[in-house]
Short mmCIF file of C-alpha atoms and ligand atoms in Angstrom, two decimals:
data_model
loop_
_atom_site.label_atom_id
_atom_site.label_comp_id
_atom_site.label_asym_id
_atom_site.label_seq_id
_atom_site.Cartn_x
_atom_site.Cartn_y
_atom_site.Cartn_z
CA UNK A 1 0.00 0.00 0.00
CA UNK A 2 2.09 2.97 -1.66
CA UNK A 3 2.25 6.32 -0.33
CA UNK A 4 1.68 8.32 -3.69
CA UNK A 5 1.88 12.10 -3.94
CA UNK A 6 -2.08 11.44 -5.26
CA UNK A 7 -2.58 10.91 -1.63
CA UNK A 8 -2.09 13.95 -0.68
CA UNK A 9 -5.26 16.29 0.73
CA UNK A 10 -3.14 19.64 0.85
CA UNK A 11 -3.79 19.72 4.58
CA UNK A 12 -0.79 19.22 6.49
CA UNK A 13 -1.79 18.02 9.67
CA UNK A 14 -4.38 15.34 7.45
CA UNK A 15 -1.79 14.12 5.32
CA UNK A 16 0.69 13.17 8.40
CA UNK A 17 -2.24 11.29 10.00
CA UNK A 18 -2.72 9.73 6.59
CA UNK A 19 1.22 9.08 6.33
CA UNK A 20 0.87 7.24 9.61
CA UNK A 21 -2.00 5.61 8.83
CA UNK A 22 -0.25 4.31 5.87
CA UNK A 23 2.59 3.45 7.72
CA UNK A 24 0.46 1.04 10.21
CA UNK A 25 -1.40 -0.92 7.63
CA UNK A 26 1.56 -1.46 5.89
CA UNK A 27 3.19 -2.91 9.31
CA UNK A 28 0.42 -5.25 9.29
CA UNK A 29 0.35 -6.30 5.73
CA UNK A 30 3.89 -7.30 5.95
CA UNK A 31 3.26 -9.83 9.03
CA UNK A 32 3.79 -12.80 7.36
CA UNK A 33 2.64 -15.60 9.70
CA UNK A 34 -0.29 -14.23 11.84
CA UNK A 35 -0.29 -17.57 14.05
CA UNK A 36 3.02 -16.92 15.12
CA UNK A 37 2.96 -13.05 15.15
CA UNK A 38 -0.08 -12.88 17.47
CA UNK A 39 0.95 -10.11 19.41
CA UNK A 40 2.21 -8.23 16.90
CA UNK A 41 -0.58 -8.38 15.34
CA UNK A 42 -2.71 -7.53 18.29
CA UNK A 43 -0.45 -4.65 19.19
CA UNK A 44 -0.97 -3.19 15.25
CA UNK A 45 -4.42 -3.33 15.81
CA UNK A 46 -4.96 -1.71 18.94
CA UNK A 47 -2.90 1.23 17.51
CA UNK A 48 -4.91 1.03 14.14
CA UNK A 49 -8.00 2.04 15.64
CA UNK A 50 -6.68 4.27 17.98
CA UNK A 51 -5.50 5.97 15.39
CA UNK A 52 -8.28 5.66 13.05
CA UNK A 53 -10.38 7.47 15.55
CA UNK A 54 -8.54 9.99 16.21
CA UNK A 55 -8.07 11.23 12.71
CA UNK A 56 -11.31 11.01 11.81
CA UNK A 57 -11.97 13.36 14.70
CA UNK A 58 -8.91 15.64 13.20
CA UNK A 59 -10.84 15.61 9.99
CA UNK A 60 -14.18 16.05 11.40
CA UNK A 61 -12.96 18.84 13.08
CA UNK A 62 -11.81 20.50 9.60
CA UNK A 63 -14.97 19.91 8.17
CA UNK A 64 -16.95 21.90 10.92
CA UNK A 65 -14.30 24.60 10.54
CA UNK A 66 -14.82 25.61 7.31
CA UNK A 67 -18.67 24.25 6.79
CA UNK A 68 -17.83 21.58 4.37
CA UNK A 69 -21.40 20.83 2.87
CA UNK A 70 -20.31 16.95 2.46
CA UNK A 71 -19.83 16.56 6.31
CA UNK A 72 -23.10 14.69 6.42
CA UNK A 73 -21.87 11.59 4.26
CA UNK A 74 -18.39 11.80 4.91
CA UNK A 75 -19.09 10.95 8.92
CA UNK A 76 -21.45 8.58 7.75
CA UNK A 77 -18.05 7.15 5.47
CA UNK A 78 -16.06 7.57 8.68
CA UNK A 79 -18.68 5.60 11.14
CA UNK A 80 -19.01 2.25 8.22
CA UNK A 81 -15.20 2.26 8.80
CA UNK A 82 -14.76 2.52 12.00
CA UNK A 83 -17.42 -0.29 12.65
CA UNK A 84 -15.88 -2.70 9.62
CA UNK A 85 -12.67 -2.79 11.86
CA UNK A 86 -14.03 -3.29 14.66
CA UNK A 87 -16.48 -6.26 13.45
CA UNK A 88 -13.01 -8.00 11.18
CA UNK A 89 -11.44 -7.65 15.36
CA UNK A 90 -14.59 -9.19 16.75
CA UNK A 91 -15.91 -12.05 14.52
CA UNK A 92 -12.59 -13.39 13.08
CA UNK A 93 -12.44 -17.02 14.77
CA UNK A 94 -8.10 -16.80 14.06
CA UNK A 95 -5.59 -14.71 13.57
CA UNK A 96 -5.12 -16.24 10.17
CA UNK A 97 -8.55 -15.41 9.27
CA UNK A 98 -8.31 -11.80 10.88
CA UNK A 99 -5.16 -10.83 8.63
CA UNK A 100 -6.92 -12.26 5.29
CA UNK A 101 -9.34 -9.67 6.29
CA UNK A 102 -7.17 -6.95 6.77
CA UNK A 103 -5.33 -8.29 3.56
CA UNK A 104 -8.71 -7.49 1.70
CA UNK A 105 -9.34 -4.65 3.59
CA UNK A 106 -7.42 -2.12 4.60
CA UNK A 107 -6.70 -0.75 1.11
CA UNK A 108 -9.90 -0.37 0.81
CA UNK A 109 -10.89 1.11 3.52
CA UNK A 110 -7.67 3.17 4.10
CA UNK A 111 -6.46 3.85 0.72
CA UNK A 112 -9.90 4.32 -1.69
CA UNK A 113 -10.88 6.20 1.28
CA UNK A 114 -7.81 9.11 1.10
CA UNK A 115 -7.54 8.55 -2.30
CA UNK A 116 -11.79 9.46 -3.29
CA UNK A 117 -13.42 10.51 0.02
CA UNK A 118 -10.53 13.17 1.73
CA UNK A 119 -10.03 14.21 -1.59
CA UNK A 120 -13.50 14.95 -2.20
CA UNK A 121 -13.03 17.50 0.87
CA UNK A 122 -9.81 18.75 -0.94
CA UNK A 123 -11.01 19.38 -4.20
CA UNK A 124 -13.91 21.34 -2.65
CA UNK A 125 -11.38 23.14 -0.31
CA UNK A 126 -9.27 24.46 -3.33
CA UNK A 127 -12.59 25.68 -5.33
CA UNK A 128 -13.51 27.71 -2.34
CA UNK A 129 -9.59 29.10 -1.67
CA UNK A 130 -9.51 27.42 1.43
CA UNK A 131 -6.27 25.19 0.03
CA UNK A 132 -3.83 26.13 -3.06
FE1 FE2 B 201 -11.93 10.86 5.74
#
C-alpha cells in the first residue's frame, strides 16, 4: 500500500495522520505468519483504531471549521469504517482469518478512502480558496 503524492489532501496536519495511517497498515500487511505473530498483530491493531479514531476526529474537526457541505456523508463514510474494523477484530475465529481480512481490507478502507473521500473534501477546499 504505496504512499503516492495522489494521496495527498493539501492539509498538512491530514496528510501526516494519513502518512501514519499508511505506515500502520503497511506494518500489518507485511506480518507474514499471523499464528506466530499474534501479538504483533494484536499490538498493530490496537494502535490502528486508535489511530483511526482519532483522525477522523482531526478531519471532522476541519470539516466543521470551514462548513464543508459533504460533512453529512463523509461521517457517515467515517462511522461504516470505523465499525468494519471493529467487526473483522470481533468475529474473526483466528488470527489467520483476521489478517486475510485486513489483507482485503485495509486498502480499501484506508487507501480508496484518502484517495476518493478526503479528496473529495480537498477538491472542494481548493474551489472555495480554502487550500492552493
Ligand atoms: Fe476521511
Amino acid at each position: 500500500m504505496p504512499w503516492t503524492p495522489e494521496c495527498k489532501s493539501g492539509f498538512d496536519e491530514i496528510d501526516s495522520q494519513h502518512r501514519l495511517l499508511f505506515a500502520i497498515s503497511n506494518e500489518l500487511l507485511d506480518i507474514e505468519n499471523p499464528a506466530k505473530q499474534q501479538d504483533e498483530i494484536k499490538y498493530l491493531l490496537h494502535h490502528l483504531v486508535d489511530y483511526v479514531e482519532k483522525h477522523f476526529r482531526t478531519e471532522e474537526e476541519y470539516f466543521v471549521k470551514y462548513s464543508y457541505p459533504g460533512i453529512k456523508e463523509h461521517k457517515v463514510r467515517h462511522a461504516e469504517i470505523s465499525n468494519q474494523i471493529r467487526e473483522a477484530v470481533t468475529l474473526s475465529k483466528s488470527m489467520t482469518q483476521l489478517k486475510e481480512q485486513l489483507d482485503t481490507m485495509l486498502d480499501k478502507w484506508i487507501r480508496i478512502h484518502v484517495l476518493i473521500e478526503d479528496k473529495k473534501f480537498s477538491a472542494w477546499a481548493v474551489s472555495k480558496g480554502i487550500i492552493k
